[in-house]
Coordinates of C-alpha atoms and ligand atoms in Angstrom, one line a residue:
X1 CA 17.3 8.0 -16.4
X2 CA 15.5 5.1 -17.8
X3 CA 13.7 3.0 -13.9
X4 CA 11.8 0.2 -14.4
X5 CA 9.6 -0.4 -11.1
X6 CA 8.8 -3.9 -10.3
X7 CA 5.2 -3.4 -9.3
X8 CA 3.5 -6.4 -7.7
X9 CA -0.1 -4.1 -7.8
X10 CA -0.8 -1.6 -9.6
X11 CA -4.3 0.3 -9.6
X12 CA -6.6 0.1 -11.1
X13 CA -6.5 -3.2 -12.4
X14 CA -5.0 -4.8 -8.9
X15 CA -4.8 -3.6 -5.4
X16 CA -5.3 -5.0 -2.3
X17 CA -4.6 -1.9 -0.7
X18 CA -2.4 1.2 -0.6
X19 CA 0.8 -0.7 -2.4
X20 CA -1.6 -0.7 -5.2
X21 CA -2.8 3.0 -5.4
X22 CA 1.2 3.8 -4.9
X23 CA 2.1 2.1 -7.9
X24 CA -0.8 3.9 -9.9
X25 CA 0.4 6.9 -9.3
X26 CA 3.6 7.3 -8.7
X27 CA 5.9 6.4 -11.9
X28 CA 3.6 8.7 -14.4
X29 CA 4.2 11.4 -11.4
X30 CA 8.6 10.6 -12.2
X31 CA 8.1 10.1 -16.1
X32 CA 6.5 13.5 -16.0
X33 CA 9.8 15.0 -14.7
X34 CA 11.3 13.3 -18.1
X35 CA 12.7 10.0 -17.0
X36 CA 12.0 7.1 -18.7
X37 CA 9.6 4.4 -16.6
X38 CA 8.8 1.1 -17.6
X39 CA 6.7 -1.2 -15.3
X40 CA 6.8 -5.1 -14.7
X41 CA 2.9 -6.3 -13.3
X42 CA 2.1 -10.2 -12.8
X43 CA -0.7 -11.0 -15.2
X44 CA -3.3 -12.0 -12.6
X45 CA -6.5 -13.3 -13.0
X46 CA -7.9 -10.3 -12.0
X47 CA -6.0 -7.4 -14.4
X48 CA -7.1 -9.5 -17.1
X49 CA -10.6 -9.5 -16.5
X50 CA -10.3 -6.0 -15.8
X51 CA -8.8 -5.6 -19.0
X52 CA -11.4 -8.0 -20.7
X53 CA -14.3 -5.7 -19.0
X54 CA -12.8 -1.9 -20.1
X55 CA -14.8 -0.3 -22.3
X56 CA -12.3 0.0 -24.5
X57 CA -11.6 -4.0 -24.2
X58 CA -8.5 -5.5 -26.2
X59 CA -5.9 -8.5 -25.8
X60 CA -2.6 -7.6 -24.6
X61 CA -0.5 -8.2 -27.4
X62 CA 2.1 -10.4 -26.7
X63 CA 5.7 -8.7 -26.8
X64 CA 7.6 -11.9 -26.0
X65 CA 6.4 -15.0 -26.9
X66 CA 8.6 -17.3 -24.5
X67 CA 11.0 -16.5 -21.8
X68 CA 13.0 -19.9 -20.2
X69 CA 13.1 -19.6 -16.4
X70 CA 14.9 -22.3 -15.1
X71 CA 13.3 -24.6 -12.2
X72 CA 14.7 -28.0 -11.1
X73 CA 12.5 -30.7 -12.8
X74 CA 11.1 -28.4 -15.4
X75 CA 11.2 -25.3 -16.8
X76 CA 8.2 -22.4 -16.6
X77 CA 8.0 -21.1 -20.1
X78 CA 6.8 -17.1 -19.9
X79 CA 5.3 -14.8 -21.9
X80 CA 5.8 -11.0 -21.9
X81 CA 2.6 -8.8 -22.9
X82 CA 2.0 -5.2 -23.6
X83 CA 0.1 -3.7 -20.9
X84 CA 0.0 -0.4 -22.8
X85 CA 1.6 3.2 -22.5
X86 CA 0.1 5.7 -20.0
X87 CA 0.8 9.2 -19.2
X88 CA 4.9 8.1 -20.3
X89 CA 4.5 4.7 -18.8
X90 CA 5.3 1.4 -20.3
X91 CA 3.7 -1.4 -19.2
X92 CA 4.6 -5.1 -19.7
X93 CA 2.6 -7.9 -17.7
X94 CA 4.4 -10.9 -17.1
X95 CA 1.9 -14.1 -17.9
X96 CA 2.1 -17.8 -16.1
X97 CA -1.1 -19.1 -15.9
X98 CA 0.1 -21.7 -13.5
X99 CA 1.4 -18.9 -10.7
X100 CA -1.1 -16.0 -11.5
X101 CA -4.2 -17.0 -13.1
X102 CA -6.0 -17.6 -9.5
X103 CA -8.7 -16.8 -7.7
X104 CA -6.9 -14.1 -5.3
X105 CA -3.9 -12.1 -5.5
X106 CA -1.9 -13.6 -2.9
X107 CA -4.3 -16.0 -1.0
X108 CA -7.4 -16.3 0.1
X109 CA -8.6 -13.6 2.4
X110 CA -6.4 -14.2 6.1
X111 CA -4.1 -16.6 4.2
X112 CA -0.9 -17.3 1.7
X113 CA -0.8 -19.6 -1.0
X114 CA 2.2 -22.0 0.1
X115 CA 4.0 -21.3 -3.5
X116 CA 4.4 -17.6 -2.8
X117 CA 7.9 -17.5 -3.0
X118 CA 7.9 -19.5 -6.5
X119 CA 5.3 -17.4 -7.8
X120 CA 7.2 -14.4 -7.4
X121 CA 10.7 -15.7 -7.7
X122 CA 9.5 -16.3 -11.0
X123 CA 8.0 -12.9 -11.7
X124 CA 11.4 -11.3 -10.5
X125 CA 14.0 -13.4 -13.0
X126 CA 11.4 -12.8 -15.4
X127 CA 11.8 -9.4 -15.1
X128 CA 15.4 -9.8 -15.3
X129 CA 15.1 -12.0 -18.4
X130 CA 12.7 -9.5 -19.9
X131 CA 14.7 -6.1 -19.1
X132 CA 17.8 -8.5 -21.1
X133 CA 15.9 -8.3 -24.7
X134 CA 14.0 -4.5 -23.9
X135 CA 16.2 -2.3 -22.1
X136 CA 18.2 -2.5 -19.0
X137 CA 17.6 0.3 -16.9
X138 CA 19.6 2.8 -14.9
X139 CA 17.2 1.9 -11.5
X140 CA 15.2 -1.4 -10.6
X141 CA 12.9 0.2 -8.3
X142 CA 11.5 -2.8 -6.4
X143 CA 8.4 -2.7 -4.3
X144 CA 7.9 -4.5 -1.1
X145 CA 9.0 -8.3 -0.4
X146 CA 7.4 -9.6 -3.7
X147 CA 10.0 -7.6 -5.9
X148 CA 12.6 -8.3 -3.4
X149 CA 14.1 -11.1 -5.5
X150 CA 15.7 -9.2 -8.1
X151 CA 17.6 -7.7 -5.7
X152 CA 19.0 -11.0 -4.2
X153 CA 19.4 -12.8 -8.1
X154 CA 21.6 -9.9 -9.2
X155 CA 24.0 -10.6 -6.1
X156 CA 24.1 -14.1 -6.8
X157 CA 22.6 -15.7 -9.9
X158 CA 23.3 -12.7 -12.5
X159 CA 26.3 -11.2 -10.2
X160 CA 28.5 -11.8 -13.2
X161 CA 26.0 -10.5 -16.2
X162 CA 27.7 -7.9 -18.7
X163 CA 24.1 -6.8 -19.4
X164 CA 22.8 -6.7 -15.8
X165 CA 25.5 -5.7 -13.5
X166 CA 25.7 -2.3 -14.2
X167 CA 21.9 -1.7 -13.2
X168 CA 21.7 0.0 -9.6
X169 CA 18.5 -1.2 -7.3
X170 CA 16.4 0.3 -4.6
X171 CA 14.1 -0.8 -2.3
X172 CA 10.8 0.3 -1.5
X173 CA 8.8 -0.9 1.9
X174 CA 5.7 -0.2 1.9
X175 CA 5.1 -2.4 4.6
X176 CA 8.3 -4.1 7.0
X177 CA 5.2 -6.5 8.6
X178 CA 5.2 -8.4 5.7
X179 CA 8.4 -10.3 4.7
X180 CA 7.5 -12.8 2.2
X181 CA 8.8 -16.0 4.4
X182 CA 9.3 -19.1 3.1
X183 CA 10.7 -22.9 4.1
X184 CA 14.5 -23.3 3.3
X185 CA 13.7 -25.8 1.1
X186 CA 12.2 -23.5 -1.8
X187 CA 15.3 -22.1 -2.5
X188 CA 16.4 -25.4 -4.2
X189 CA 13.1 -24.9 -6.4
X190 CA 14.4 -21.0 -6.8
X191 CA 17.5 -22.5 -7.7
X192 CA 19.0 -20.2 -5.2
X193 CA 22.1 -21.2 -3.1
X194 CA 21.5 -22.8 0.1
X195 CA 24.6 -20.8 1.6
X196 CA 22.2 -18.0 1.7
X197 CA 19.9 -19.9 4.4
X198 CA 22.8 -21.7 6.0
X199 CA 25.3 -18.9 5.4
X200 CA 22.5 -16.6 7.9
X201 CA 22.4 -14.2 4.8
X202 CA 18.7 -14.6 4.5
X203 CA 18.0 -16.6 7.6
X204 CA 15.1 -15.0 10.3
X205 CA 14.7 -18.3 12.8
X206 CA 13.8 -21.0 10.5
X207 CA 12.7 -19.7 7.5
X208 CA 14.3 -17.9 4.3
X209 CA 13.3 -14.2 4.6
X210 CA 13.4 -12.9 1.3
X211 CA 12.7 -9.1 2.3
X212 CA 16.5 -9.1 4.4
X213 CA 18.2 -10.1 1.3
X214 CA 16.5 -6.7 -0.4
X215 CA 17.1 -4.5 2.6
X216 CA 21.0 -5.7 3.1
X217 CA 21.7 -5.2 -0.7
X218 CA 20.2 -2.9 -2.1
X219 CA 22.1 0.5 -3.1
X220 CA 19.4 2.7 -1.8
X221 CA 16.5 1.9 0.8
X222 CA 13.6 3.8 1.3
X223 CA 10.6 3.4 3.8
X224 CA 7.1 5.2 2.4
X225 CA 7.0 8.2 5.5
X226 CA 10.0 9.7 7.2
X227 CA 8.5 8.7 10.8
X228 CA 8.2 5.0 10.0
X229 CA 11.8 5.1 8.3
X230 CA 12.9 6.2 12.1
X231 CA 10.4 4.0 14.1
X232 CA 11.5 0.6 12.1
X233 CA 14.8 1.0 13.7
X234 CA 13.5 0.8 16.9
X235 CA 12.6 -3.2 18.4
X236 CA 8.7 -1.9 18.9
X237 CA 8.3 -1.4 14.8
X238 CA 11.7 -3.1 13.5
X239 CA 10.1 -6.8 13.1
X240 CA 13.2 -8.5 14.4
X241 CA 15.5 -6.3 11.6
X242 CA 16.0 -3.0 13.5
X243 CA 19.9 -3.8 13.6
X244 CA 19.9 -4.1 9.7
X245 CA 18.3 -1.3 9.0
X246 CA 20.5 1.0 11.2
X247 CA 23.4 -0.7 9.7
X248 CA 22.2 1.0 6.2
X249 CA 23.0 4.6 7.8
X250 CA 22.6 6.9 5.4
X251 CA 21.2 4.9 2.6
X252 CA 18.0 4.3 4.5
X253 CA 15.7 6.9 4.3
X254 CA 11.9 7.9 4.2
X255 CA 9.8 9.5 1.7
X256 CA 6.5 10.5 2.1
X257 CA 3.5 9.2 -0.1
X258 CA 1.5 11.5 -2.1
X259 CA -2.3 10.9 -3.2
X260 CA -3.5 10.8 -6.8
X261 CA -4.8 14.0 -6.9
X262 CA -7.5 13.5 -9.8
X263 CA -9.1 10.3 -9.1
X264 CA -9.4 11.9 -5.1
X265 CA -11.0 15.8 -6.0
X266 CA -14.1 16.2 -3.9
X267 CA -15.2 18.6 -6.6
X268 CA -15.4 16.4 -9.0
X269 CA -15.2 12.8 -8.2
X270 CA -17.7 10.7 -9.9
X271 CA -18.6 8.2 -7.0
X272 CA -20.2 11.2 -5.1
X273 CA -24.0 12.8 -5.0
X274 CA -23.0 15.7 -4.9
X275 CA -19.6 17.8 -5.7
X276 CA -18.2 20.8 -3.1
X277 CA -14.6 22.1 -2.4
X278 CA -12.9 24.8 0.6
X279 CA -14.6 27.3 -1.0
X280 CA -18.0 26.0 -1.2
X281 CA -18.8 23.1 1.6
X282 CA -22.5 22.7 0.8
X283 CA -22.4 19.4 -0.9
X284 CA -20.3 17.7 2.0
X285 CA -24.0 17.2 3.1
X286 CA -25.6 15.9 0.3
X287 CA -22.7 13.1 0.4
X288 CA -23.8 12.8 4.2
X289 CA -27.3 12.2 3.7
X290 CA -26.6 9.5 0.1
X291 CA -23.2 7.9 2.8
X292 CA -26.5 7.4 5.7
X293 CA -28.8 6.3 3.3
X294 CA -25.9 3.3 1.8
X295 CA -26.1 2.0 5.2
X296 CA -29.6 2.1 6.3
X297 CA -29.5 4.7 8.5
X298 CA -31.5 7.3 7.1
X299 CA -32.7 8.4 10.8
X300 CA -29.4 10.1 11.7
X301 CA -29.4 13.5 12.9
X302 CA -27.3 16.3 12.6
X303 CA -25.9 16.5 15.9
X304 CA -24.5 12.8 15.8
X305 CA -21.3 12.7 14.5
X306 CA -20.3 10.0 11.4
X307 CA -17.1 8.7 12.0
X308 CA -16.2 6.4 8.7
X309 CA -13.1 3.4 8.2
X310 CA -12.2 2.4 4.9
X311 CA -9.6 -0.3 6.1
X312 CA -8.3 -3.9 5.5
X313 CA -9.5 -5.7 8.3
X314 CA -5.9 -6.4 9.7
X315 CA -4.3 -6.3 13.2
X316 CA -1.8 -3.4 12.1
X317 CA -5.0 -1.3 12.0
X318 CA -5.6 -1.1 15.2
X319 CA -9.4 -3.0 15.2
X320 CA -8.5 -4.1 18.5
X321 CA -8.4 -0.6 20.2
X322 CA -11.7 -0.1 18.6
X323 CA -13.2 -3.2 19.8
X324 CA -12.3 -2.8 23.6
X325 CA -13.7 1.3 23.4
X326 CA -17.0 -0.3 21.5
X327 CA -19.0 -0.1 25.0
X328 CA -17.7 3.5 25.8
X329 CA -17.9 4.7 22.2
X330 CA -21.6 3.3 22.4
X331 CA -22.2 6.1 25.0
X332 CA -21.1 9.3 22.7
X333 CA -23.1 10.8 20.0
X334 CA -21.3 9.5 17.1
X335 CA -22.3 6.7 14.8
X336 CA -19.1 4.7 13.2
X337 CA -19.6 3.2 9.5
X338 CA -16.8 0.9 8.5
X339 CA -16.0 -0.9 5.1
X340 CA -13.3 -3.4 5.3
X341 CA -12.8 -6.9 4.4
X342 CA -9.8 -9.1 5.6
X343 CA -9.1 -11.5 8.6
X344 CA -12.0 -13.4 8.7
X345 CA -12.1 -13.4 13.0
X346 CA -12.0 -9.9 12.4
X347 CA -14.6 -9.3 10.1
X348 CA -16.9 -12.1 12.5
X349 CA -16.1 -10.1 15.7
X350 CA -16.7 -7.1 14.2
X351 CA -20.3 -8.4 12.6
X352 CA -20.9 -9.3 16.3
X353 CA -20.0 -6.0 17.4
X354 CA -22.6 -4.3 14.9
X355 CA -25.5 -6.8 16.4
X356 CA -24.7 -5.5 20.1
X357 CA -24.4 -2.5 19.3
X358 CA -26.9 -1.4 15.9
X359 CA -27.4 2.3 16.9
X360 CA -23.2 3.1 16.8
X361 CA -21.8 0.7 14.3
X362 CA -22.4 -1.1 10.9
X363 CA -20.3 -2.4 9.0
X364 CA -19.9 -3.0 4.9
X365 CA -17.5 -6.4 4.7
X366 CA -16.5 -5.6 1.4
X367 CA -14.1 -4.4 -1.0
X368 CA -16.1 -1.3 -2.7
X369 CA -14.5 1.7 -4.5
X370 CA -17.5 3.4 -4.7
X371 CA -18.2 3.0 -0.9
X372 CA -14.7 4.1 -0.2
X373 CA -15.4 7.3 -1.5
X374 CA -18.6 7.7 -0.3
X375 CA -17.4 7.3 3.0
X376 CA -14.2 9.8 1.9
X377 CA -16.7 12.8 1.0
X378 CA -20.0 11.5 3.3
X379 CA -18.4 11.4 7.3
X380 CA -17.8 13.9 9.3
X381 CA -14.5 12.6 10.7
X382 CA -12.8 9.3 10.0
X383 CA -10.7 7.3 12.3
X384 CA -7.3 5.4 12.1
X385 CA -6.1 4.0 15.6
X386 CA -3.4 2.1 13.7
X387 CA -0.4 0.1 15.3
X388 CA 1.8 1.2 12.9
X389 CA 1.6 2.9 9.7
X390 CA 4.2 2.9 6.8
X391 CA 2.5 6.3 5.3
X392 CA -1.2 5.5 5.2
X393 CA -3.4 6.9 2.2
X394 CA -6.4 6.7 3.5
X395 CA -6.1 9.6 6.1
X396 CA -4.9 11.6 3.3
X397 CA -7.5 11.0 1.5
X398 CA -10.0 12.4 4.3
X399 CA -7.7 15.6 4.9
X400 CA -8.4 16.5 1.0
X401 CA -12.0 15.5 1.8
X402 CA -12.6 17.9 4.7
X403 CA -13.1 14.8 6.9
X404 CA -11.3 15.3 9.5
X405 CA -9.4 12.0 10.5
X406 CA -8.7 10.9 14.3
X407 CA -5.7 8.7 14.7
X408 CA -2.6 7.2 16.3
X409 CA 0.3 9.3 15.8
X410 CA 2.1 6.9 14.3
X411 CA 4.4 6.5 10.7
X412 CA 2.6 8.4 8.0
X413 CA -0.3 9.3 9.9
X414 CA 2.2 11.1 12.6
X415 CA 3.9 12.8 9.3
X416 CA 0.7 14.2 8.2
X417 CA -2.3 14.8 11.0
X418 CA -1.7 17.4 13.3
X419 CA -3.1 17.5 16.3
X420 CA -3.6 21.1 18.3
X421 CA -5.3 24.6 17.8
X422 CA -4.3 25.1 14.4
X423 CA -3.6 21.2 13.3
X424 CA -5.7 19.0 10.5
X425 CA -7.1 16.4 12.9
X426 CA -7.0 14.2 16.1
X427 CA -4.1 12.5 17.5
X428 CA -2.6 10.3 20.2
X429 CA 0.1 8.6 21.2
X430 CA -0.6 5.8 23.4
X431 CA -1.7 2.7 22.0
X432 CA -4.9 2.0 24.0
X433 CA -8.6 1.7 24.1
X434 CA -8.5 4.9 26.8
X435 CA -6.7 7.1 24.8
X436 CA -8.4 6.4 22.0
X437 CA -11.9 7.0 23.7
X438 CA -10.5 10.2 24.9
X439 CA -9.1 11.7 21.6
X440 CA -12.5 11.1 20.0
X441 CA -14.3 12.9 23.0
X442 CA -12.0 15.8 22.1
X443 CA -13.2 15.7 18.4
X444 CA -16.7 15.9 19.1
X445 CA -16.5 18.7 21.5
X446 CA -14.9 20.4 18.6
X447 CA -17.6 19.2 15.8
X448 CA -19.9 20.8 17.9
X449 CA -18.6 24.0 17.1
X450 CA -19.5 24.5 13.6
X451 CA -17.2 27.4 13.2
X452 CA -14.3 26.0 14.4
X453 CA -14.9 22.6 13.1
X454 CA -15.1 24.2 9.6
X455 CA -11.9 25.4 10.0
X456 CA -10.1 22.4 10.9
X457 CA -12.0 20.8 7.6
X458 CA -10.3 24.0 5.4
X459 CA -7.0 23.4 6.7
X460 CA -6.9 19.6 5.8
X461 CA -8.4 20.7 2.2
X462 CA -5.6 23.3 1.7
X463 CA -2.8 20.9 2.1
X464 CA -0.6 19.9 -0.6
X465 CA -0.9 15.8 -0.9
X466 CA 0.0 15.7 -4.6
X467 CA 3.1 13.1 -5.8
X468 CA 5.2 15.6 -7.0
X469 CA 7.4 16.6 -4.2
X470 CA 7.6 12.6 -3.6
X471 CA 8.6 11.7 -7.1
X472 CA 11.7 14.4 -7.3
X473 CA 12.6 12.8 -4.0
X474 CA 12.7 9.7 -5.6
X475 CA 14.8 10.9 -8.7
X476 CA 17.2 12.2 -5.7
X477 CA 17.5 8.3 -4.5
X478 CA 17.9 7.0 -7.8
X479 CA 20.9 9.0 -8.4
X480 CA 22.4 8.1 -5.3
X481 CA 21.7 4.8 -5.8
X482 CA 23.4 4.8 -9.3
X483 CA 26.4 6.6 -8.1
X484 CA 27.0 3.6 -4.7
X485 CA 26.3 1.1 -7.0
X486 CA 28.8 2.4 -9.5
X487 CA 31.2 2.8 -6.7
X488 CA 30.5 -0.5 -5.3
X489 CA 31.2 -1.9 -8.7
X490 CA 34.8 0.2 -9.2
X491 CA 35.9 -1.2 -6.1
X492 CA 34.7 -4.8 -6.6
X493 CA 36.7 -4.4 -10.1
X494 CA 39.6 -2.8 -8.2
Ligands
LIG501 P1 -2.9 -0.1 3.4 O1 -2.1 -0.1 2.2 O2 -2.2 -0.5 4.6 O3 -4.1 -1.0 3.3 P2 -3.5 2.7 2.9 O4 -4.2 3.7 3.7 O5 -2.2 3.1 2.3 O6 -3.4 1.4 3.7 O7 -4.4 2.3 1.6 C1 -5.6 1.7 1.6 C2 -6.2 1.8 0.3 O8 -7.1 0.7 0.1 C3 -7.0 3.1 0.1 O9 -7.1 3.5 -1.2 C4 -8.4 2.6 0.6 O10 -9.4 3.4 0.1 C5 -8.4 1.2 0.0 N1 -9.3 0.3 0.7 C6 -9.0 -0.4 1.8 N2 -10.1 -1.2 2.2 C7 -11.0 -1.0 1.3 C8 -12.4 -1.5 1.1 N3 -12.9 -2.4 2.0 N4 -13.1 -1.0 0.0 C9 -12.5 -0.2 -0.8 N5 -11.3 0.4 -0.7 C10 -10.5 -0.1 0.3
LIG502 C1 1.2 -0.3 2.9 C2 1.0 0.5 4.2 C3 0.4 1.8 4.0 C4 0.9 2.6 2.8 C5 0.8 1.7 1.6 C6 1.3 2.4 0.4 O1 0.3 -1.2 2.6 O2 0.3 -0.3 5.2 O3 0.6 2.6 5.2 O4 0.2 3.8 2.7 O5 1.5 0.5 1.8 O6 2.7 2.8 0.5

């Protein structure tokens, strides 16, 4: 099958968070079961300074030197580049200075640039336009809201295209919180019909949601664990669209995210001080001591446990709960370390947080891959209280770490901590401060039980995280998809 994934991040040259480290890994993990993949990336400011700064440094060449995409007053003119070919995966990045030669990726930190919806209703008949002179594929495999346009221009605009119609779509959400809104009036600049706003087809109160057009009509849905697949058709997780995504019955599903397997190997990760695996946990210390010495906090004995965050500072992670157990937490023997950038009131409170209370919290405000790690390999437990959670990497990460993570058993994390005698970690149910407080008491108890403790760590270690049982899953919903979009097509002919 030949899929071509439209990728709004892809790691390592963009990622603002998981969506990113997804799209990194998972189409080489499908080429390598022989399909054909070829991926469609904006050309952002910041993938072509990461290009510019590789050791290996080149221009993209350009592959297409002008693609028309229509807009009222004037057109955008487009130009297709090479991104390169790795591990059996084509990549083309789609370049207009104008939307994606910015400062940020898709704002500044807390906020959206008002021409979202341009900039990647653009990007997604672009794609179209581009797949139209270098292949059409079996599969568009789109990716969260920004993608979510091809799906609704091949049900209106390119409905009728002897090249397009044939292709079969599915749907990825990474993340239902975030539905690309915009003002009705945009879709005049999208050249989309109005009927779609007016019509209720894309209408959530008074704006166009973008992401409801995807979910309605696309042949095959999937959500990134099978908990959060169930929870977003409840009202607590559903966002307003819990009817629409029961409606989708059996082509709604959930599929679990895998990790990249290489770039997160405690025995040889190349961020760390020192290297250890199941077999041999010695270095887990070293990585403790060089984690205490990044923040300052050299002084830290044994006993105390490190309990580390690598998080976008966002209200879907749950700071909240953290911030109403800071006084009790303040009491225990635990010191938390947290690196996360994001809402600006929540990186402020939490800056407050670290003043009040210096001996149990710091925190890093940055984005820092080499922190991340640190903190992966250095703590003794990390924590995830989240609200929700479409899969979550970063507690996966910490399982293959032997850091044992504490969290809300919620989406991805529910799918993948487990809680008990013989579980992986800590978990609770609840969504408060007290439950919370309680859960991490329960932890260090344990932690202070080397034996036992160590066990825990082995089990997390042992687990198989890698993409491959994903990706086959995947190649399972592309087929479907093909075979109800072939239907749908036979019937529409009929
Ligand atoms: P989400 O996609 O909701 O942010 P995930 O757990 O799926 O959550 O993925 C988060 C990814 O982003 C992980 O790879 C994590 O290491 C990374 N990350 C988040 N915040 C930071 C940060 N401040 N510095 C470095 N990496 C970060
Ligand atoms: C989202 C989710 C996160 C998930 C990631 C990759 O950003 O918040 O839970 O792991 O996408 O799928």
């Amino acid at each position: 099958m030949h899929i071509v994934f439209v990728a709004p991040e892809c790691a390592p040259c963009v990622k603002t968070g998981g969506l990113g480290e997804v799209l990194g890994a998972l189409p080489a993990a499908i080429a390598s079961l022989g399909h054909r993949i070829t991926m469609f990336v904006p050309y952002y400011r910041t993938v072509r300074l990461a290009m510019e700064t590789q050791p290996d440094a080149t221009v993209p060449s350009v592959v297409l030197e002008s693609v028309t995409i229509p807009f009222p007053e004037r057109n955008r003119f487009v130009r297709v580049l090479d991104g390169g070919n790795h591990g059996g995966v084509q990549t083309y990045l789609i370049d207009c200075p104008e939307f994606f030669d910015r400062e940020d990726v898709y704002g500044p930190p807390g906020e959206n640039y008002p021409d979202n919806a341009l900039r990647f209703g653009l990007y997604c008949r672009a794609v179209l336009e581009a797949c139209k002179l270098l292949g059409v594929p079996d599969v568009f495999h789109l990716h969260d809201w920004q993608a979510s346009f091809v799906s609704i221009l091949l049900h209106t605009t390119y409905a009728a295209d002897p090249l397009l119609r044939d292709a079969a779509t599915v749907f990825t959400i990474h993340n239902g919180g975030y539905q690309g809104m915009f003002p009705p009036g945009q879709l005049r600049d999208l050249l989309l019909p109005a009927a779609l706003f007016t019509g209720g087809a894309l209408a959530t109160d008074s704006k166009v949601n973008p992401f409801l057009g995807a979910l309605r009509n696309s042949d095959a849905v999937t959500a990134v664990s099978p908990s959060y697949a169930e929870e977003l058709k409840t009202p607590e997780y559903g966002e307003g669209l819990e009817k629409v995504y029961r409606e989708r019955g059996d082509a709604f599903s959930g599929i679990l995210n895998g990790i990249d397997a290489d770039e997160w190997n405690s025995a040889i990760d190349p961020h760390l001080a020192a290297h250890y695996s199941a077999n041999d946990l010695e270095g887990k210390q070293e990585c403790r001591r060089d984690l205490l010495h990044a923040f300052d906090a050299d002084g830290t004995a044994d006993h105390t446990a490190v309990v580390g965050m690598v998080s976008r500072l966002a209200a879907q992670k749950g700071f909240d709960l953290i911030a109403g157990a800071m006084s009790e937490l303040a009491e225990l023997d635990l010191l938390l370390l947290i690196v996360g950038r994001g809402e600006p009131e929540l990186e402020e409170s939490f800056r407050e947080l670290a003043e009040i209370y210096p001996k149990h919290l710091r925190v890093s405000p940055e984005f820092h891959e080499t922190l991340a790690h640190k903190v992966q390999a250095g703590a003794d437990m990390t924590l995830m209280p989240s609200r929700y959670e479409p899969s979550g990497l970063t507690q996966m990460y910490s399982l293959r770490y032997g850091t044992v993570p504490i969290v809300r058993a919620t989406g991805g994390l529910r799918d993948t901590v487990q809680d008990g005698e013989d579980g992986n970690g800590f978990a609770f149910t609840e969504y408060t401060s007290d439950a919370l407080v309680t859960t991490v008491k329960r932890a260090l108890a344990e932690f202070a039980d080397t034996a036992n403790w160590q066990e825990r760590m082995r089990r997390g270690m042992r687990a198989d995280l890698s993409w491959k049982r994903a990706a086959a899953e995947y190649v399972a919903v592309y087929e479907r998809a093909v075979a109800a979009h072939a239907a749908g097509q036979s019937a529409g002919r009929g």
